[in-house]
C-alpha positions as YAML, in Angstrom:
chain: A
units: angstrom
residues:
- id: 1
  name: UNK
  ca: [-3.04, 1.87, 9.16]
- id: 2
  name: UNK
  ca: [-2.49, -0.72, 11.86]
- id: 3
  name: UNK
  ca: [-4.61, -0.11, 14.93]
- id: 4
  name: UNK
  ca: [-3.36, -0.44, 18.48]
- id: 5
  name: UNK
  ca: [-2.43, 1.65, 21.51]
- id: 6
  name: UNK
  ca: [-1.62, 5.25, 20.64]
- id: 7
  name: UNK
  ca: [2.09, 5.37, 19.93]
- id: 8
  name: UNK
  ca: [2.40, 1.60, 19.51]
- id: 9
  name: UNK
  ca: [5.17, -0.52, 20.98]
- id: 10
  name: UNK
  ca: [8.13, 1.11, 19.24]
- id: 11
  name: UNK
  ca: [11.12, 1.43, 21.57]
- id: 12
  name: UNK
  ca: [12.41, 5.01, 21.65]
- id: 13
  name: UNK
  ca: [16.09, 5.25, 22.76]
- id: 14
  name: UNK
  ca: [15.57, 8.12, 25.18]
- id: 15
  name: UNK
  ca: [18.55, 9.40, 27.18]
- id: 16
  name: UNK
  ca: [18.20, 9.57, 30.99]
- id: 17
  name: UNK
  ca: [17.57, 13.32, 31.25]
- id: 18
  name: UNK
  ca: [14.41, 14.11, 29.29]
- id: 19
  name: UNK
  ca: [12.14, 17.08, 30.01]
- id: 20
  name: UNK
  ca: [8.83, 18.15, 28.53]
- id: 21
  name: UNK
  ca: [9.22, 20.54, 25.62]
- id: 22
  name: UNK
  ca: [7.03, 23.19, 24.04]
- id: 23
  name: UNK
  ca: [3.38, 22.63, 23.09]
- id: 24
  name: UNK
  ca: [2.49, 22.22, 19.41]
- id: 25
  name: UNK
  ca: [2.79, 25.51, 17.51]
- id: 26
  name: UNK
  ca: [-0.87, 25.25, 16.45]
- id: 27
  name: UNK
  ca: [-2.17, 24.90, 20.03]
- id: 28
  name: UNK
  ca: [-2.76, 28.65, 20.18]
- id: 29
  name: UNK
  ca: [-5.25, 28.59, 17.30]
- id: 30
  name: UNK
  ca: [-8.90, 29.14, 18.15]
- id: 31
  name: UNK
  ca: [-9.81, 26.79, 15.30]
- id: 32
  name: UNK
  ca: [-7.91, 24.87, 12.66]
- id: 33
  name: UNK
  ca: [-7.95, 26.01, 9.02]
- id: 34
  name: UNK
  ca: [-9.92, 24.23, 6.33]
- id: 35
  name: UNK
  ca: [-8.19, 20.87, 5.83]
- id: 36
  name: UNK
  ca: [-10.12, 19.78, 2.75]
- id: 37
  name: UNK
  ca: [-8.03, 18.60, -0.18]
- id: 38
  name: UNK
  ca: [-8.66, 21.65, -2.38]
- id: 39
  name: UNK
  ca: [-7.90, 24.08, 0.42]
- id: 40
  name: UNK
  ca: [-4.72, 22.31, 1.51]
- id: 41
  name: UNK
  ca: [-3.49, 22.01, -2.07]
- id: 42
  name: UNK
  ca: [-4.00, 25.74, -2.62]
- id: 43
  name: UNK
  ca: [-2.22, 26.63, 0.62]
- id: 44
  name: UNK
  ca: [0.72, 24.32, -0.07]
- id: 45
  name: UNK
  ca: [1.36, 26.01, -3.41]
- id: 46
  name: UNK
  ca: [1.90, 29.31, -1.56]
- id: 47
  name: UNK
  ca: [4.52, 27.95, 0.86]
- id: 48
  name: UNK
  ca: [7.76, 30.00, 0.93]
- id: 49
  name: UNK
  ca: [10.87, 28.38, -0.55]
- id: 50
  name: UNK
  ca: [12.53, 25.91, 1.80]
- id: 51
  name: UNK
  ca: [15.55, 27.19, 3.70]
- id: 52
  name: UNK
  ca: [18.96, 25.48, 3.71]
- id: 53
  name: UNK
  ca: [19.93, 23.58, 6.86]
- id: 54
  name: UNK
  ca: [20.74, 25.92, 9.73]
- id: 55
  name: UNK
  ca: [23.67, 23.79, 10.85]
- id: 56
  name: UNK
  ca: [26.11, 21.92, 8.63]
- id: 57
  name: UNK
  ca: [27.36, 18.42, 9.43]
- id: 58
  name: UNK
  ca: [30.84, 17.54, 8.16]
- id: 59
  name: UNK
  ca: [31.03, 15.15, 5.22]
- id: 60
  name: UNK
  ca: [27.27, 14.80, 5.00]
- id: 61
  name: UNK
  ca: [25.57, 13.25, 1.97]
- id: 62
  name: UNK
  ca: [22.41, 14.61, 0.35]
- id: 63
  name: UNK
  ca: [19.12, 12.77, 0.75]
- id: 64
  name: UNK
  ca: [15.61, 13.65, -0.39]
- id: 65
  name: UNK
  ca: [12.15, 12.66, 0.80]
- id: 66
  name: UNK
  ca: [8.66, 13.16, -0.59]
- id: 67
  name: UNK
  ca: [5.86, 14.46, 1.62]
- id: 68
  name: UNK
  ca: [3.09, 13.09, -0.59]
- id: 69
  name: UNK
  ca: [-0.41, 14.48, -0.03]
- id: 70
  name: UNK
  ca: [-3.45, 12.59, -1.29]
- id: 71
  name: UNK
  ca: [-7.20, 13.23, -1.11]
- id: 72
  name: UNK
  ca: [-9.21, 10.83, 1.02]
- id: 73
  name: UNK
  ca: [-12.55, 9.39, -0.07]
- id: 74
  name: UNK
  ca: [-14.27, 12.04, 2.06]
- id: 75
  name: UNK
  ca: [-12.35, 14.91, 0.47]
- id: 76
  name: UNK
  ca: [-9.92, 15.57, 3.31]
- id: 77
  name: UNK
  ca: [-6.13, 15.39, 3.01]
- id: 78
  name: UNK
  ca: [-3.88, 12.47, 3.88]
- id: 79
  name: UNK
  ca: [-0.09, 12.24, 4.25]
- id: 80
  name: UNK
  ca: [1.76, 9.16, 3.00]
- id: 81
  name: UNK
  ca: [4.23, 7.48, 5.36]
- id: 82
  name: UNK
  ca: [6.12, 4.20, 5.15]
- id: 83
  name: UNK
  ca: [7.07, 1.77, 7.89]
- id: 84
  name: UNK
  ca: [10.54, 0.35, 7.53]
- id: 85
  name: UNK
  ca: [10.91, -3.44, 7.80]
- id: 86
  name: UNK
  ca: [12.37, -4.94, 10.96]
- id: 87
  name: UNK
  ca: [15.08, -6.48, 8.78]
- id: 88
  name: UNK
  ca: [16.61, -3.09, 7.91]
- id: 89
  name: UNK
  ca: [20.03, -2.44, 9.46]
- id: 90
  name: UNK
  ca: [19.20, 1.18, 10.31]
- id: 91
  name: UNK
  ca: [15.98, 2.64, 11.67]
- id: 92
  name: UNK
  ca: [14.20, -0.72, 11.49]
- id: 93
  name: UNK
  ca: [10.48, -0.55, 12.23]
- id: 94
  name: UNK
  ca: [10.43, 3.26, 12.16]
- id: 95
  name: UNK
  ca: [7.98, 5.51, 10.33]
- id: 96
  name: UNK
  ca: [9.40, 7.66, 7.55]
- id: 97
  name: UNK
  ca: [8.59, 9.47, 4.34]
- id: 98
  name: UNK
  ca: [9.43, 7.78, 1.04]
- id: 99
  name: UNK
  ca: [12.97, 8.86, 0.25]
- id: 100
  name: UNK
  ca: [16.65, 8.07, 0.25]
- id: 101
  name: UNK
  ca: [20.13, 9.09, -0.79]
- id: 102
  name: UNK
  ca: [20.61, 11.31, -3.83]
- id: 103
  name: UNK
  ca: [22.56, 9.45, -6.50]
- id: 104
  name: UNK
  ca: [25.47, 10.88, -8.45]
- id: 105
  name: UNK
  ca: [24.28, 13.22, -11.22]
- id: 106
  name: UNK
  ca: [20.75, 13.31, -9.82]
- id: 107
  name: UNK
  ca: [18.89, 16.34, -8.48]
- id: 108
  name: UNK
  ca: [17.28, 16.22, -5.04]
- id: 109
  name: UNK
  ca: [13.90, 16.73, -6.69]
- id: 110
  name: UNK
  ca: [14.38, 13.75, -8.99]
- id: 111
  name: UNK
  ca: [15.68, 11.62, -6.12]
- id: 112
  name: UNK
  ca: [12.53, 12.24, -4.08]
- id: 113
  name: UNK
  ca: [10.33, 11.19, -7.00]
- id: 114
  name: UNK
  ca: [12.49, 8.16, -7.83]
- id: 115
  name: UNK
  ca: [12.50, 6.91, -4.24]
- id: 116
  name: UNK
  ca: [8.72, 7.29, -3.96]
- id: 117
  name: UNK
  ca: [8.33, 5.26, -7.13]
- id: 118
  name: UNK
  ca: [10.70, 2.55, -5.91]
- id: 119
  name: UNK
  ca: [9.29, 2.33, -2.39]
- id: 120
  name: UNK
  ca: [5.52, 2.69, -2.85]
- id: 121
  name: UNK
  ca: [5.04, 2.49, -6.64]
- id: 122
  name: UNK
  ca: [3.98, 6.13, -6.89]
- id: 123
  name: UNK
  ca: [4.54, 7.13, -10.51]
- id: 124
  name: UNK
  ca: [6.39, 10.45, -10.92]
- id: 125
  name: UNK
  ca: [3.84, 11.66, -13.47]
- id: 126
  name: UNK
  ca: [1.13, 11.34, -10.81]
- id: 127
  name: UNK
  ca: [2.90, 13.84, -8.56]
- id: 128
  name: UNK
  ca: [2.76, 17.62, -8.84]
- id: 129
  name: UNK
  ca: [5.66, 19.01, -6.83]
- id: 130
  name: UNK
  ca: [4.44, 22.06, -4.95]
- id: 131
  name: UNK
  ca: [7.72, 23.11, -3.37]
- id: 132
  name: UNK
  ca: [10.41, 22.23, -0.87]
- id: 133
  name: UNK
  ca: [10.35, 22.43, 2.92]
- id: 134
  name: UNK
  ca: [13.33, 23.46, 5.06]
- id: 135
  name: UNK
  ca: [16.34, 21.18, 4.69]
- id: 136
  name: UNK
  ca: [17.79, 19.68, 7.84]
- id: 137
  name: UNK
  ca: [20.89, 17.80, 8.93]
- id: 138
  name: UNK
  ca: [21.08, 14.55, 10.86]
- id: 139
  name: UNK
  ca: [24.09, 14.13, 13.10]
- id: 140
  name: UNK
  ca: [24.95, 10.46, 13.44]
- id: 141
  name: UNK
  ca: [23.94, 9.37, 9.96]
- id: 142
  name: UNK
  ca: [25.44, 12.54, 8.41]
- id: 143
  name: UNK
  ca: [22.71, 13.32, 5.90]
- id: 144
  name: UNK
  ca: [21.38, 16.64, 4.68]
- id: 145
  name: UNK
  ca: [17.72, 15.93, 3.93]
- id: 146
  name: UNK
  ca: [15.75, 17.91, 1.36]
- id: 147
  name: UNK
  ca: [11.96, 17.38, 1.77]
- id: 148
  name: UNK
  ca: [9.65, 18.01, -1.19]
- id: 149
  name: UNK
  ca: [5.86, 18.35, -0.97]
- id: 150
  name: UNK
  ca: [3.98, 16.53, -3.71]
- id: 151
  name: UNK
  ca: [0.28, 16.69, -4.58]
- id: 152
  name: UNK
  ca: [-1.25, 13.45, -5.87]
- id: 153
  name: UNK
  ca: [-4.57, 14.53, -7.37]
- id: 154
  name: UNK
  ca: [-5.92, 11.37, -8.91]
- id: 155
  name: UNK
  ca: [-6.77, 8.18, -7.10]
- id: 156
  name: UNK
  ca: [-3.76, 5.87, -7.19]
- id: 157
  name: UNK
  ca: [-2.98, 2.51, -5.63]
- id: 158
  name: UNK
  ca: [0.22, 2.43, -3.60]
- id: 159
  name: UNK
  ca: [2.15, -0.83, -3.30]
- id: 160
  name: UNK
  ca: [5.02, -1.31, -0.82]
- id: 161
  name: UNK
  ca: [8.36, -2.60, -2.09]
- id: 162
  name: UNK
  ca: [8.79, -5.74, 0.04]
- id: 163
  name: UNK
  ca: [12.51, -5.23, 0.67]
- id: 164
  name: UNK
  ca: [12.20, -1.58, 1.69]
- id: 165
  name: UNK
  ca: [8.70, -1.02, 3.08]
- id: 166
  name: UNK
  ca: [6.79, -3.15, 5.59]
- id: 167
  name: UNK
  ca: [3.57, -1.18, 5.18]
- id: 168
  name: UNK
  ca: [2.16, 2.10, 3.89]
- id: 169
  name: UNK
  ca: [0.33, 4.52, 6.17]
- id: 170
  name: UNK
  ca: [-2.07, 7.20, 4.94]
- id: 171
  name: UNK
  ca: [-2.74, 9.51, 7.88]
- id: 172
  name: UNK
  ca: [-5.21, 12.38, 7.80]
- id: 173
  name: UNK
  ca: [-3.83, 15.86, 8.41]
- id: 174
  name: UNK
  ca: [-6.75, 16.37, 10.78]
- id: 175
  name: UNK
  ca: [-5.54, 13.42, 12.88]
- id: 176
  name: UNK
  ca: [-1.99, 14.78, 13.01]
- id: 177
  name: UNK
  ca: [-3.33, 18.07, 14.37]
- id: 178
  name: UNK
  ca: [-5.60, 16.51, 17.01]
- id: 179
  name: UNK
  ca: [-4.96, 17.37, 20.63]
- id: 180
  name: UNK
  ca: [-2.74, 14.79, 22.30]
- id: 181
  name: UNK
  ca: [-1.13, 13.49, 19.12]
- id: 182
  name: UNK
  ca: [1.92, 15.80, 19.10]
- id: 183
  name: UNK
  ca: [4.32, 16.36, 21.95]
- id: 184
  name: UNK
  ca: [7.85, 17.66, 22.25]
- id: 185
  name: UNK
  ca: [10.65, 16.44, 24.49]
- id: 186
  name: UNK
  ca: [14.01, 18.08, 25.16]
- id: 187
  name: UNK
  ca: [16.87, 15.59, 25.21]
- id: 188
  name: UNK
  ca: [20.19, 16.28, 26.91]
- id: 189
  name: UNK
  ca: [22.86, 14.70, 24.70]
- id: 190
  name: UNK
  ca: [26.60, 15.42, 24.60]
- id: 191
  name: UNK
  ca: [26.13, 18.65, 26.53]
- id: 192
  name: UNK
  ca: [23.46, 20.01, 24.20]
- id: 193
  name: UNK
  ca: [19.69, 20.35, 24.37]
- id: 194
  name: UNK
  ca: [17.82, 18.76, 21.47]
- id: 195
  name: UNK
  ca: [14.11, 19.44, 20.87]
- id: 196
  name: UNK
  ca: [12.57, 16.17, 19.68]
- id: 197
  name: UNK
  ca: [9.15, 15.98, 18.03]
- id: 198
  name: UNK
  ca: [6.76, 13.05, 18.45]
- id: 199
  name: UNK
  ca: [3.40, 12.14, 16.89]
- id: 200
  name: UNK
  ca: [1.53, 9.36, 18.68]
- id: 201
  name: UNK
  ca: [-0.70, 7.67, 16.14]
- id: 202
  name: UNK
  ca: [-2.88, 4.60, 16.48]
- id: 203
  name: UNK
  ca: [-0.30, 1.83, 16.78]
- id: 204
  name: UNK
  ca: [2.70, 3.88, 15.63]
- id: 205
  name: UNK
  ca: [5.01, 6.74, 16.64]
- id: 206
  name: UNK
  ca: [6.48, 9.27, 14.21]
- id: 207
  name: UNK
  ca: [9.66, 10.83, 15.60]
- id: 208
  name: UNK
  ca: [13.19, 11.94, 14.68]
- id: 209
  name: UNK
  ca: [13.90, 13.65, 11.37]
- id: 210
  name: UNK
  ca: [10.54, 12.55, 9.94]
- id: 211
  name: UNK
  ca: [8.69, 14.26, 12.79]
- id: 212
  name: UNK
  ca: [10.83, 17.39, 12.41]
- id: 213
  name: UNK
  ca: [9.93, 17.60, 8.71]
- id: 214
  name: UNK
  ca: [6.28, 16.96, 9.53]
- id: 215
  name: UNK
  ca: [6.28, 19.73, 12.15]
- id: 216
  name: UNK
  ca: [7.73, 22.17, 9.62]
- id: 217
  name: UNK
  ca: [4.99, 21.19, 7.14]
- id: 218
  name: UNK
  ca: [2.13, 21.44, 9.65]
- id: 219
  name: UNK
  ca: [3.44, 24.75, 10.98]
- id: 220
  name: UNK
  ca: [3.36, 26.22, 7.48]
- id: 221
  name: UNK
  ca: [-0.03, 24.69, 6.75]
- id: 222
  name: UNK
  ca: [-1.62, 26.16, 9.88]
- id: 223
  name: UNK
  ca: [0.23, 29.48, 9.69]
- id: 224
  name: UNK
  ca: [2.00, 28.76, 13.00]
- id: 225
  name: UNK
  ca: [5.47, 27.97, 11.74]
- id: 226
  name: UNK
  ca: [7.84, 27.50, 14.68]
- id: 227
  name: UNK
  ca: [10.60, 30.08, 15.16]
- id: 228
  name: UNK
  ca: [13.98, 29.58, 13.55]
- id: 229
  name: UNK
  ca: [17.03, 28.55, 15.51]
- id: 230
  name: UNK
  ca: [16.53, 24.82, 15.82]
- id: 231
  name: UNK
  ca: [19.63, 22.64, 16.18]
- id: 232
  name: UNK
  ca: [20.37, 19.81, 13.77]
- id: 233
  name: UNK
  ca: [18.03, 16.90, 14.33]
- id: 234
  name: UNK
  ca: [19.51, 13.97, 16.20]
- id: 235
  name: UNK
  ca: [18.43, 10.40, 15.55]
- id: 236
  name: UNK
  ca: [18.79, 7.10, 17.32]
- id: 237
  name: UNK
  ca: [22.19, 6.34, 15.81]
- id: 238
  name: UNK
  ca: [23.73, 9.27, 17.59]
- id: 239
  name: UNK
  ca: [22.63, 7.83, 20.92]
- id: 240
  name: UNK
  ca: [22.99, 4.06, 20.47]
...
């Protein structure tokens, strides 16, 4: 992963009225659970079934992403992210999970695996799908996103598709849960309050729908799942 100031130089299109949100759900824990690969893999397999989106967006299309988990050389657990090229028309330079729109006649599950193969050369047969996280809706781009958690047991080499992925990030779950990495902001947009999640990594920021999915995953993993009742997740195209 590219090193640099925590959070990097990504420009976040914040509205004028932003207030500090809630602390991370896992901040109340005396200690974090075992984050070794074997322990995380076992815990992920016991996740409850993912819920449908709490709010519907008119005329939305289905999309699917893969939250791919891989063992590190030291036996801990890493999450695979991609950085979108600056040449992309939407969400250029942003951090995301491998994924994309579900094609006609395709299941969301198969779409997540196909997109991961196309974007980072992760072969579907190398992935054991452990379940689905909560679906969520994006407002401006009108997608209903179905996130799937996949376990990649064996050592594999990931290769970015040059037209779709600028770089691949493998970030340790322990880093994502470190103090000071996560923060929440509440955005005032169109008369509504929107809780926005942010993860400030070395040289990069994870935010928007990707951060919302990640927060759902980490909440389940640590047993501190946030309460229900979240609004649909806004993204930069609602504001720009």
